[in-house]
Amino acid sequence: MSVNLKLLDHIQLSSRVHTNFACEYSEDGKIFLLLENGVGILTLKGCMENIFPRFSFRKDLITLSNTSLCENIDVDLPSFINDLNKQSFYESVLDVGLSGNTLNATTVTSRPVCAMWSPRGIVEKTEGALTVLTSLHNIEIYVEIIDENEISSFIRVANFSKDIADYYRRSWKKIDTFTQENKFCELKRRVDLVTPTAFTWSHVILKDRKAFCILFVGHRDGSITAWRFVERKASEVYESRLQFLERYNTKLKEITSLHWFCRKSDDKIKFSDEVVFSTESDLKVDKITIMNYQNITYMITVKQNYLQIYAINGYGEVFEGKQIQVGNIYITGSSCIPYHIDSRCAISLMPIYITPGYKCPFCKCVVSKEMDREYYPIFCPYCDVPMKRRCFDKKYKKITEDTLETINPDEVVISECNNDCLKDEIHFSDIEENTVDYIVLTDSEDERDESVKELYSRIKNIVLSSPSYEIEPIIPSTAGGSGHQPDTSPKSTQDQGEHPDENDGDDEEDDEDEYDNDDAYVNE
């Protein structure tokens, strides 16, 4: 079954988008948008084949709570903050993780930092849940419920800050007899222990006719905790309790991104020593993508102005890696391997300024693509129609469009991607293998053609072949870049780690249950 993409409508948001990577599509037909005033939810409706070019959806807005995790760790900062020395006083006021809204000051508004849909199947066996990390360092889980009047709404069903504080509270000592500075040190220790900085979902796990997912959470002290979220019905309105499973201490500090990738399973959950890909304390990981091709796992990370590609074999060993420093130029990834000659599938849908090269006659989208010989049309990533080539007029020194007739929408030529890689459950062996150059996007309309061509020539030479631990930048650091060159120190330590002492308790969630053993890739 082929899929035809077209531009349906422009959506007017109630507020500005708050962060990068602020949109994600769920398996059950919902889209979240991270806005300054909350999380917007677009639920796709029926009648998508309507002849009228209108986007059929329902709008919902989730207003996040102002709950701060530091309010639940049994340390009353306002009671001794005036007795702290100057350095500790400034640190407590400026660090939202330490003070939150506990001080008698201007209220800090909770805003979404990142969000992720859970896999489909943990709500009414067909729906998913939405997990949101707030700027006040709290993780909240929301689901859509349907009341007796068949009216749906989103409610919070889990409060991570409360659950993790309840779990560790039994090991905390009373601090009534501590000095003021010791109280502050204990406050920082507890905050680093429980404050979440990143999270990811596992796939749905079935056991004893019960479905659940594991929520992996990264913390400020570099540790990772695993929590079980059990399936629930859409009519249930009570809050669920996240069940603690395991804790693992890494060598990282303040984990910024987590990604779950299922590689193999032996019906158990356990942690092994991490493999270090690259270290750079000043850069955070914005996005992680994992793909499998010909028994090789490829991990692609967006780390500010660095694009990192690593190849991992079946034993979990990193045998090759490349790093690209792109400055203010964006490089697209591909959604199908091998690529198609028309590159319809290789164009990233990023809302940024794009270097002109080809222009869509309908939505006016422009892309830049360089090919030695162009026998095939370039398709618009939004409308899926052939784009017009934009040429440079030497006489008038400006960019002009080819004198081609505007294509009638009823006579649209369908790209090869619609008949090939966009099919459901397509296999790589069914895709025709073709060769295509890279497509480069830039965030500046004034980007020089010479710099783009230089990037083309350098990217074409990237090959993941023989083992190499020296990762060279494709484009040297410039004044506009970060100026930092991360080093790489891969480790092949794959021994099973020790179970932490926090697992000793009388709760039922501390028992040694059996779960799927899959890999959660972590980057600092």
Short mmCIF file of C-alpha atoms in Angstrom, two decimals:
data_model
loop_
_atom_site.label_atom_id
_atom_site.label_comp_id
_atom_site.label_asym_id
_atom_site.label_seq_id
_atom_site.Cartn_x
_atom_site.Cartn_y
_atom_site.Cartn_z
CA MET A 1 0.00 0.00 0.00
CA SER A 2 1.55 3.28 -1.12
CA VAL A 3 1.29 6.57 0.78
CA ASN A 4 0.78 9.93 -0.89
CA LEU A 5 1.94 12.97 1.09
CA LYS A 6 0.46 16.40 0.61
CA LEU A 7 0.35 19.68 2.49
CA LEU A 8 -3.03 19.76 4.24
CA ASP A 9 -3.06 22.91 6.29
CA HIS A 10 -1.10 25.39 8.38
CA ILE A 11 -1.77 25.12 12.12
CA GLN A 12 -2.05 28.20 14.33
CA LEU A 13 -0.49 27.45 17.72
CA SER A 14 -1.63 28.99 20.98
CA SER A 15 1.96 29.82 21.95
CA ARG A 16 5.49 29.71 20.61
CA VAL A 17 7.43 26.48 20.36
CA HIS A 18 9.65 26.20 23.42
CA THR A 19 12.53 23.93 22.36
CA ASN A 20 14.16 22.02 19.52
CA PHE A 21 12.81 18.59 18.53
CA ALA A 22 9.44 19.78 19.84
CA CYS A 23 7.21 17.51 17.78
CA GLU A 24 6.68 13.76 17.65
CA TYR A 25 4.06 11.47 16.14
CA SER A 26 2.66 8.60 18.20
CA GLU A 27 1.69 5.11 17.07
CA ASP A 28 -1.98 5.79 17.86
CA GLY A 29 -2.39 8.91 15.73
CA LYS A 30 -1.45 11.80 18.02
CA ILE A 31 1.12 14.59 17.73
CA PHE A 32 2.59 16.53 20.65
CA LEU A 33 4.01 20.05 20.42
CA LEU A 34 6.18 21.49 23.20
CA LEU A 35 4.90 25.04 23.68
CA GLU A 36 5.78 27.77 26.15
CA ASN A 37 2.40 27.46 27.89
CA GLY A 38 2.25 23.66 28.00
CA VAL A 39 2.07 20.65 25.71
CA GLY A 40 -0.27 20.82 22.73
CA ILE A 41 -1.83 17.58 21.49
CA LEU A 42 -3.18 17.15 17.96
CA THR A 43 -5.31 14.03 17.55
CA LEU A 44 -5.74 13.02 13.93
CA LYS A 45 -9.36 12.42 12.99
CA GLY A 46 -11.05 10.55 10.17
CA CYS A 47 -11.95 11.82 6.70
CA MET A 48 -8.32 12.33 5.71
CA GLU A 49 -9.32 11.75 2.07
CA ASN A 50 -11.64 14.76 2.12
CA ILE A 51 -11.32 16.80 -1.07
CA PHE A 52 -11.13 20.01 0.96
CA PRO A 53 -7.51 20.84 1.89
CA ARG A 54 -8.14 21.05 5.63
CA PHE A 55 -6.29 19.20 8.37
CA SER A 56 -8.80 17.12 10.34
CA PHE A 57 -7.73 16.97 13.99
CA ARG A 58 -8.72 17.76 17.57
CA LYS A 59 -6.70 20.19 19.71
CA ASP A 60 -5.88 19.63 23.38
CA LEU A 61 -3.57 21.56 25.70
CA ILE A 62 -1.90 19.98 28.72
CA THR A 63 -0.99 22.50 31.42
CA LEU A 64 1.97 21.19 33.38
CA SER A 65 2.01 21.29 37.17
CA ASN A 66 4.45 23.53 39.04
CA THR A 67 5.59 20.62 41.19
CA SER A 68 9.32 20.73 41.87
CA LEU A 69 11.23 17.62 42.84
CA CYS A 70 13.18 19.45 45.57
CA GLU A 71 9.91 19.92 47.46
CA ASN A 72 9.71 16.18 48.18
CA ILE A 73 13.19 15.42 49.56
CA ASP A 74 12.55 16.43 53.21
CA VAL A 75 15.00 19.34 53.32
CA ASP A 76 13.50 22.74 54.15
CA LEU A 77 15.80 25.14 52.32
CA PRO A 78 14.00 28.41 53.34
CA SER A 79 14.58 27.59 57.02
CA PHE A 80 18.37 27.93 56.78
CA ILE A 81 19.13 29.69 53.49
CA ASN A 82 19.89 33.02 55.21
CA ASP A 83 22.57 31.34 57.34
CA LEU A 84 24.55 30.02 54.36
CA ASN A 85 27.77 31.58 53.15
CA LYS A 86 27.64 33.79 50.07
CA GLN A 87 28.67 31.12 47.57
CA SER A 88 26.17 28.54 48.84
CA PHE A 89 23.44 31.19 49.02
CA TYR A 90 23.88 32.20 45.39
CA GLU A 91 24.08 28.57 44.29
CA SER A 92 20.83 27.66 46.05
CA VAL A 93 18.95 30.62 44.56
CA LEU A 94 20.22 30.29 41.00
CA ASP A 95 19.88 26.50 40.71
CA VAL A 96 16.21 25.73 40.06
CA GLY A 97 16.86 22.10 40.90
CA LEU A 98 17.83 23.06 44.45
CA SER A 99 15.23 25.72 45.22
CA GLY A 100 12.39 25.37 42.71
CA ASN A 101 9.41 27.38 43.98
CA THR A 102 10.21 26.88 47.67
CA LEU A 103 11.68 30.36 48.16
CA ASN A 104 9.66 33.52 48.67
CA ALA A 105 10.47 34.84 45.22
CA THR A 106 8.98 35.09 41.76
CA THR A 107 7.25 31.84 40.84
CA VAL A 108 9.10 29.75 38.28
CA THR A 109 6.74 28.58 35.53
CA SER A 110 6.97 24.93 34.62
CA ARG A 111 7.72 24.44 30.93
CA PRO A 112 8.29 21.28 28.89
CA VAL A 113 11.92 20.39 28.22
CA CYS A 114 11.36 17.18 26.27
CA ALA A 115 8.61 14.61 25.79
CA MET A 116 8.15 11.12 24.37
CA TRP A 117 5.25 8.86 23.49
CA SER A 118 5.21 5.41 25.03
CA PRO A 119 4.69 2.40 22.77
CA ARG A 120 1.14 1.61 21.86
CA GLY A 121 -0.52 -0.95 24.13
CA ILE A 122 -0.18 0.18 27.75
CA VAL A 123 -3.51 2.06 27.77
CA GLU A 124 -6.58 0.04 26.77
CA LYS A 125 -4.23 -2.27 24.78
CA THR A 126 -4.35 0.11 21.80
CA GLU A 127 -3.29 3.50 23.16
CA GLY A 128 -0.08 4.99 24.53
CA ALA A 129 0.96 7.46 27.22
CA LEU A 130 2.81 10.76 26.98
CA THR A 131 5.82 11.39 29.23
CA VAL A 132 7.00 14.98 29.79
CA LEU A 133 10.16 16.26 31.50
CA THR A 134 9.54 19.74 32.91
CA SER A 135 11.91 22.63 33.57
CA LEU A 136 11.36 22.07 37.31
CA HIS A 137 13.00 18.63 36.97
CA ASN A 138 9.90 16.49 37.22
CA ILE A 139 8.63 13.69 34.98
CA GLU A 140 4.87 13.51 34.47
CA ILE A 141 2.94 10.84 32.57
CA TYR A 142 -0.35 11.75 30.86
CA VAL A 143 -2.97 9.54 29.21
CA GLU A 144 -6.21 10.23 27.39
CA ILE A 145 -9.33 9.14 29.27
CA ILE A 146 -12.98 8.91 28.19
CA ASP A 147 -15.67 9.77 30.74
CA GLU A 148 -19.26 8.52 30.94
CA ASN A 149 -20.34 11.22 28.45
CA GLU A 150 -17.85 9.95 25.86
CA ILE A 151 -15.77 13.10 26.28
CA SER A 152 -12.02 12.60 26.15
CA SER A 153 -9.37 14.59 28.00
CA PHE A 154 -5.75 14.20 29.14
CA ILE A 155 -4.98 13.66 32.82
CA ARG A 156 -1.79 13.02 34.78
CA VAL A 157 -1.55 9.40 35.88
CA ALA A 158 1.98 9.27 37.34
CA ASN A 159 4.18 11.72 39.25
CA PHE A 160 7.80 10.63 39.10
CA SER A 161 9.09 13.07 41.74
CA LYS A 162 6.72 11.65 44.34
CA ASP A 163 7.47 8.00 43.51
CA ILE A 164 11.26 8.33 43.54
CA ALA A 165 11.21 10.41 46.75
CA ASP A 166 9.02 7.80 48.44
CA TYR A 167 11.45 5.06 47.42
CA TYR A 168 14.61 6.75 48.73
CA ARG A 169 13.03 8.37 51.80
CA ARG A 170 13.55 5.23 53.88
CA SER A 171 17.34 5.55 53.46
CA TRP A 172 17.55 9.27 54.27
CA LYS A 173 18.68 10.37 57.70
CA LYS A 174 17.15 13.15 59.72
CA ILE A 175 19.11 16.38 59.39
CA ASP A 176 17.78 18.30 62.39
CA THR A 177 21.17 18.19 64.13
CA PHE A 178 23.21 19.07 61.02
CA THR A 179 24.96 22.40 60.62
CA GLN A 180 23.61 24.78 57.99
CA GLU A 181 26.37 23.97 55.49
CA ASN A 182 25.96 20.23 56.08
CA LYS A 183 22.24 20.57 55.48
CA PHE A 184 22.98 22.29 52.19
CA CYS A 185 25.44 19.55 51.18
CA GLU A 186 22.83 16.91 52.02
CA LEU A 187 20.29 18.84 49.94
CA LYS A 188 22.61 18.80 46.92
CA ARG A 189 23.36 15.09 47.37
CA ARG A 190 19.67 14.19 47.43
CA VAL A 191 18.88 16.44 44.48
CA ASP A 192 21.66 14.88 42.38
CA LEU A 193 20.43 11.42 43.38
CA VAL A 194 16.80 11.83 42.34
CA THR A 195 16.65 14.67 39.77
CA PRO A 196 15.83 13.35 36.26
CA THR A 197 17.64 14.82 33.26
CA ALA A 198 16.61 12.39 30.49
CA PHE A 199 14.37 9.39 29.94
CA THR A 200 13.25 6.81 27.38
CA TRP A 201 10.64 4.05 27.07
CA SER A 202 11.20 0.37 26.39
CA HIS A 203 8.92 -1.64 24.14
CA VAL A 204 5.75 -3.26 25.54
CA ILE A 205 6.56 -6.38 27.57
CA LEU A 206 3.96 -9.11 28.15
CA LYS A 207 4.15 -11.29 31.25
CA ASP A 208 1.43 -13.29 33.00
CA ARG A 209 -1.16 -11.73 30.67
CA LYS A 210 -0.13 -8.28 31.83
CA ALA A 211 1.46 -5.63 29.64
CA PHE A 212 3.91 -3.05 30.93
CA CYS A 213 6.73 -0.80 29.79
CA ILE A 214 10.00 0.07 31.48
CA LEU A 215 10.79 3.75 31.89
CA PHE A 216 14.55 4.37 31.98
CA VAL A 217 15.49 7.65 33.69
CA GLY A 218 18.89 9.37 33.69
CA HIS A 219 19.83 11.51 36.70
CA ARG A 220 22.10 14.42 37.55
CA ASP A 221 24.67 12.19 39.25
CA GLY A 222 25.06 10.08 36.08
CA SER A 223 23.00 7.11 37.24
CA ILE A 224 20.15 5.35 35.43
CA THR A 225 17.06 3.97 37.13
CA ALA A 226 14.47 1.60 35.66
CA TRP A 227 10.76 1.90 36.55
CA ARG A 228 7.82 -0.28 35.58
CA PHE A 229 4.60 1.28 34.27
CA VAL A 230 1.75 -1.26 34.15
CA GLU A 231 -1.05 -1.11 31.58
CA ARG A 232 -4.28 0.64 32.54
CA LYS A 233 -7.79 1.18 31.19
CA ALA A 234 -8.88 4.37 29.47
CA SER A 235 -11.68 4.88 32.01
CA GLU A 236 -9.37 4.84 35.06
CA VAL A 237 -8.74 8.27 36.57
CA TYR A 238 -6.51 7.41 39.54
CA GLU A 239 -2.73 7.89 39.52
CA SER A 240 -0.55 4.85 38.95
CA ARG A 241 2.56 4.17 41.02
CA LEU A 242 5.80 3.66 39.14
CA GLN A 243 7.51 0.53 40.46
CA PHE A 244 11.27 0.70 41.02
CA LEU A 245 13.25 -2.09 39.33
CA GLU A 246 16.97 -1.32 39.20
CA ARG A 247 19.63 1.37 39.45
CA TYR A 248 22.91 1.55 37.55
CA ASN A 249 25.74 4.03 38.14
CA THR A 250 27.56 5.14 35.01
CA LYS A 251 30.79 7.09 34.63
CA LEU A 252 28.89 9.98 33.08
CA LYS A 253 27.73 13.19 34.73
CA GLU A 254 24.26 14.65 34.15
CA ILE A 255 22.95 12.42 31.36
CA THR A 256 21.30 14.52 28.63
CA SER A 257 19.83 11.88 26.33
CA LEU A 258 18.65 8.26 26.47
CA HIS A 259 17.59 6.00 23.62
CA TRP A 260 16.12 2.48 23.78
CA PHE A 261 17.09 0.02 21.07
CA CYS A 262 16.04 -3.64 21.15
CA ARG A 263 18.86 -5.87 19.91
CA LYS A 264 18.45 -9.26 21.61
CA SER A 265 16.53 -10.81 24.48
CA ASP A 266 17.10 -13.45 27.15
CA ASP A 267 14.06 -12.61 29.33
CA LYS A 268 16.03 -10.67 31.96
CA ILE A 269 16.91 -7.06 32.65
CA LYS A 270 20.52 -6.37 33.55
CA PHE A 271 23.11 -3.65 33.04
CA SER A 272 26.57 -4.02 31.55
CA ASP A 273 29.49 -1.62 31.57
CA GLU A 274 28.91 1.24 29.18
CA VAL A 275 30.91 1.85 26.00
CA VAL A 276 32.29 5.39 25.70
CA PHE A 277 31.90 6.84 22.21
CA SER A 278 33.18 10.37 22.74
CA THR A 279 33.51 12.77 25.64
CA GLU A 280 32.79 16.49 25.59
CA SER A 281 31.37 18.10 28.71
CA ASP A 282 30.28 21.34 27.02
CA LEU A 283 28.05 19.73 24.38
CA LYS A 284 24.73 17.99 24.98
CA VAL A 285 23.16 15.25 22.88
CA ASP A 286 20.06 16.58 21.10
CA LYS A 287 18.95 13.51 19.17
CA ILE A 288 19.84 9.82 18.87
CA THR A 289 18.82 7.62 15.94
CA ILE A 290 19.47 3.88 15.73
CA MET A 291 19.15 1.73 12.61
CA ASN A 292 20.05 -1.82 11.61
CA TYR A 293 21.42 -2.70 8.18
CA GLN A 294 23.11 -5.95 7.10
CA ASN A 295 23.60 -7.13 10.71
CA ILE A 296 25.37 -3.88 11.62
CA THR A 297 23.88 -1.38 14.08
CA TYR A 298 24.43 2.27 13.20
CA MET A 299 24.03 4.97 15.84
CA ILE A 300 23.63 8.54 14.60
CA THR A 301 23.73 11.32 17.20
CA VAL A 302 23.14 15.04 16.85
CA LYS A 303 25.41 16.71 19.38
CA GLN A 304 24.96 20.44 18.86
CA ASN A 305 27.10 21.23 15.80
CA TYR A 306 28.52 17.69 15.57
CA LEU A 307 27.01 14.79 13.67
CA GLN A 308 28.41 11.48 14.93
CA ILE A 309 28.03 8.10 13.20
CA TYR A 310 29.10 4.87 14.90
CA ALA A 311 29.03 1.28 13.63
CA ILE A 312 28.41 -1.49 16.19
CA ASN A 313 28.73 -5.21 15.52
CA GLY A 314 26.58 -8.03 16.88
CA TYR A 315 28.71 -8.30 20.04
CA GLY A 316 28.09 -4.68 21.01
CA GLU A 317 31.59 -3.55 20.02
CA VAL A 318 32.15 -0.22 18.29
CA PHE A 319 34.38 -1.03 15.32
CA GLU A 320 34.16 2.25 13.40
CA GLY A 321 33.12 5.85 13.93
CA LYS A 322 33.04 9.14 12.08
CA GLN A 323 32.42 12.65 13.32
CA ILE A 324 31.33 15.66 11.29
CA GLN A 325 31.50 19.24 12.49
CA VAL A 326 29.03 21.13 10.34
CA GLY A 327 28.91 24.59 11.88
CA ASN A 328 25.59 26.18 10.89
CA ILE A 329 24.82 23.65 8.14
CA TYR A 330 22.33 20.82 8.66
CA ILE A 331 22.89 17.43 7.02
CA THR A 332 19.87 15.26 6.41
CA GLY A 333 19.61 11.63 7.38
CA SER A 334 17.81 9.15 5.18
CA SER A 335 14.62 7.27 5.98
CA CYS A 336 15.38 4.32 3.75
CA ILE A 337 18.55 2.41 2.87
CA PRO A 338 19.68 2.18 0.08
CA TYR A 339 18.65 5.63 -1.10
CA HIS A 340 16.39 6.27 -4.06
CA ILE A 341 17.66 8.14 -7.05
CA ASP A 342 14.95 10.82 -6.74
CA SER A 343 15.91 11.46 -3.09
CA ARG A 344 12.30 12.00 -2.04
CA CYS A 345 12.95 9.82 1.02
CA ALA A 346 16.26 11.45 1.92
CA ILE A 347 15.04 15.01 2.48
CA SER A 348 14.58 15.98 6.11
CA LEU A 349 11.41 17.88 7.03
CA MET A 350 13.17 20.60 9.04
CA PRO A 351 11.63 24.09 9.37
CA ILE A 352 14.80 26.00 8.50
CA TYR A 353 16.04 28.15 5.66
CA ILE A 354 17.32 25.99 2.84
CA THR A 355 19.98 26.81 0.27
CA PRO A 356 18.14 27.32 -3.05
CA GLY A 357 18.65 24.69 -5.72
CA TYR A 358 15.21 23.33 -6.56
CA LYS A 359 11.85 24.92 -5.84
CA CYS A 360 8.41 23.35 -5.46
CA PRO A 361 5.79 25.03 -7.69
CA PHE A 362 3.12 24.68 -5.00
CA CYS A 363 4.46 25.04 -1.44
CA LYS A 364 7.56 27.00 -2.59
CA CYS A 365 9.88 24.71 -0.61
CA VAL A 366 13.48 24.92 -1.85
CA VAL A 367 16.31 22.39 -1.51
CA SER A 368 19.91 22.19 -2.63
CA LYS A 369 21.13 19.06 -4.36
CA GLU A 370 24.20 18.43 -6.47
CA MET A 371 24.30 15.62 -9.02
CA ASP A 372 26.70 15.04 -11.89
CA ARG A 373 23.92 14.07 -14.27
CA GLU A 374 20.29 14.61 -13.52
CA TYR A 375 18.12 12.14 -15.39
CA TYR A 376 15.47 11.93 -12.68
CA PRO A 377 13.24 14.62 -11.15
CA ILE A 378 13.73 15.89 -7.62
CA PHE A 379 10.53 15.52 -5.59
CA CYS A 380 9.23 17.97 -3.00
CA PRO A 381 9.38 16.47 0.51
CA TYR A 382 6.01 18.04 1.38
CA CYS A 383 3.87 17.83 -1.79
CA ASP A 384 5.62 14.90 -3.50
CA VAL A 385 5.65 16.66 -6.87
CA PRO A 386 8.64 17.27 -9.18
CA MET A 387 10.48 20.44 -8.25
CA LYS A 388 11.71 23.14 -10.62
CA ARG A 389 15.42 23.64 -10.97
CA ARG A 390 16.72 27.07 -10.00
CA CYS A 391 19.54 28.34 -12.20
CA PHE A 392 22.02 31.17 -11.75
CA ASP A 393 21.62 33.85 -14.41
CA LYS A 394 25.14 35.17 -15.06
CA LYS A 395 23.83 38.12 -17.07
CA TYR A 396 21.65 39.52 -14.32
CA LYS A 397 23.55 37.82 -11.47
CA LYS A 398 20.49 36.36 -9.80
CA ILE A 399 18.75 33.04 -9.34
CA THR A 400 16.02 32.27 -11.84
CA GLU A 401 13.71 29.32 -12.33
CA ASP A 402 13.68 27.06 -15.36
CA THR A 403 10.96 28.02 -17.83
CA LEU A 404 8.85 24.96 -17.17
CA GLU A 405 5.10 24.85 -17.09
CA THR A 406 3.54 24.60 -13.65
CA ILE A 407 2.42 21.05 -13.10
CA ASN A 408 -1.29 20.47 -12.79
CA PRO A 409 -2.05 18.82 -9.43
CA ASP A 410 -4.20 16.25 -11.25
CA GLU A 411 -1.20 15.23 -13.37
CA VAL A 412 1.30 14.76 -10.55
CA VAL A 413 4.08 12.27 -11.15
CA ILE A 414 4.48 9.97 -8.13
CA SER A 415 7.99 9.40 -6.80
CA GLU A 416 9.58 5.99 -6.55
CA CYS A 417 9.40 6.22 -2.77
CA ASN A 418 5.62 6.01 -2.80
CA ASN A 419 5.76 2.70 -4.63
CA ASP A 420 8.69 1.32 -2.70
CA CYS A 421 10.11 2.42 0.65
CA LEU A 422 6.88 3.88 2.05
CA LYS A 423 5.08 0.55 1.93
CA ASP A 424 4.08 -1.04 5.20
CA GLU A 425 6.52 -3.67 6.49
CA ILE A 426 8.93 -3.13 3.60
CA HIS A 427 12.19 -5.08 3.69
CA PHE A 428 15.55 -3.70 2.62
CA SER A 429 15.95 -6.46 0.04
CA ASP A 430 12.80 -5.23 -1.73
CA ILE A 431 14.22 -1.75 -2.30
CA GLU A 432 16.01 -1.04 -5.55
CA GLU A 433 19.61 -0.10 -4.85
CA ASN A 434 20.57 3.24 -6.36
CA THR A 435 23.23 5.84 -5.74
CA VAL A 436 22.45 9.37 -4.66
CA ASP A 437 24.44 12.30 -3.33
CA TYR A 438 23.78 13.94 0.02
CA ILE A 439 21.34 16.77 0.47
CA VAL A 440 22.57 19.70 2.53
CA LEU A 441 20.32 22.13 4.40
CA THR A 442 21.52 25.41 5.86
CA ASP A 443 20.02 27.75 8.44
CA SER A 444 21.24 30.84 6.61
CA GLU A 445 19.89 32.34 3.39
CA ASP A 446 23.28 33.95 2.80
CA GLU A 447 25.29 30.72 2.87
CA ARG A 448 28.02 30.86 0.22
CA ASP A 449 27.86 28.33 -2.60
CA GLU A 450 31.58 27.58 -2.15
CA SER A 451 31.14 26.41 1.44
CA VAL A 452 28.22 24.17 0.50
CA LYS A 453 30.19 22.61 -2.36
CA GLU A 454 33.15 22.09 -0.05
CA LEU A 455 30.90 20.26 2.37
CA TYR A 456 29.58 18.11 -0.50
CA SER A 457 33.05 17.01 -1.50
CA ARG A 458 34.08 16.21 2.06
CA ILE A 459 30.95 14.26 2.95
CA LYS A 460 31.28 12.08 -0.15
CA ASN A 461 34.55 10.72 1.22
CA ILE A 462 32.99 9.41 4.44
CA VAL A 463 33.32 5.62 4.55
CA LEU A 464 32.75 3.29 7.50
CA SER A 465 35.15 0.50 6.64
CA SER A 466 38.18 -0.41 8.75
CA PRO A 467 38.53 0.00 12.54
CA SER A 468 39.77 3.42 13.49
CA TYR A 469 39.69 5.21 16.80
CA GLU A 470 40.87 8.56 15.47
CA ILE A 471 37.81 10.58 14.48
CA GLU A 472 38.66 13.61 12.38
CA PRO A 473 36.33 16.56 11.81
CA ILE A 474 35.04 16.89 8.25
CA ILE A 475 35.01 20.68 8.55
CA PRO A 476 37.59 22.32 10.85
CA SER A 477 36.46 24.43 13.79
CA THR A 478 35.84 28.07 12.95
CA ALA A 479 35.06 31.16 14.93
CA GLY A 480 31.36 30.43 14.48
CA GLY A 481 31.64 26.89 15.83
CA SER A 482 32.15 25.61 19.32
CA GLY A 483 35.92 25.38 19.13
CA HIS A 484 35.97 22.07 20.99
CA GLN A 485 37.09 18.82 19.40
CA PRO A 486 35.81 15.83 21.36
CA ASP A 487 38.18 12.92 21.75
CA THR A 488 37.15 9.28 21.52
CA SER A 489 38.00 6.44 23.86
CA PRO A 490 35.94 3.37 22.95
CA LYS A 491 35.85 0.56 25.47
CA SER A 492 34.93 -3.05 24.84
CA THR A 493 33.90 -3.79 28.40
CA GLN A 494 30.74 -5.84 28.21
CA ASP A 495 30.81 -7.61 31.59
CA GLN A 496 27.63 -7.76 33.59
CA GLY A 497 27.45 -5.06 36.25
CA GLU A 498 26.68 -5.48 39.93
CA HIS A 499 23.14 -5.05 41.19
CA PRO A 500 22.98 -1.87 43.30
CA ASP A 501 22.31 -1.97 47.02
CA GLU A 502 19.20 0.17 46.59
CA ASN A 503 17.42 -2.94 45.38
CA ASP A 504 17.29 -4.40 48.91
CA GLY A 505 13.82 -3.77 50.25
CA ASP A 506 10.52 -5.32 51.09
CA ASP A 507 8.53 -3.86 48.20
CA GLU A 508 7.26 -6.24 45.59
CA GLU A 509 8.94 -4.26 42.86
CA ASP A 510 12.37 -5.09 44.30
CA ASP A 511 12.02 -8.79 43.59
CA GLU A 512 14.15 -10.27 40.85
CA ASP A 513 11.60 -10.43 38.08
CA GLU A 514 12.42 -11.49 34.55
CA TYR A 515 12.18 -8.98 31.76
CA ASP A 516 13.50 -8.45 28.28
CA ASN A 517 17.23 -7.81 28.16
CA ASP A 518 17.63 -4.99 25.71
CA ASP A 519 20.08 -2.16 25.31
CA ALA A 520 19.54 1.46 26.26
CA TYR A 521 22.19 3.61 24.60
CA VAL A 522 23.36 6.52 26.72
CA ASN A 523 25.32 9.63 25.81
CA GLU A 524 26.47 12.51 27.92
#
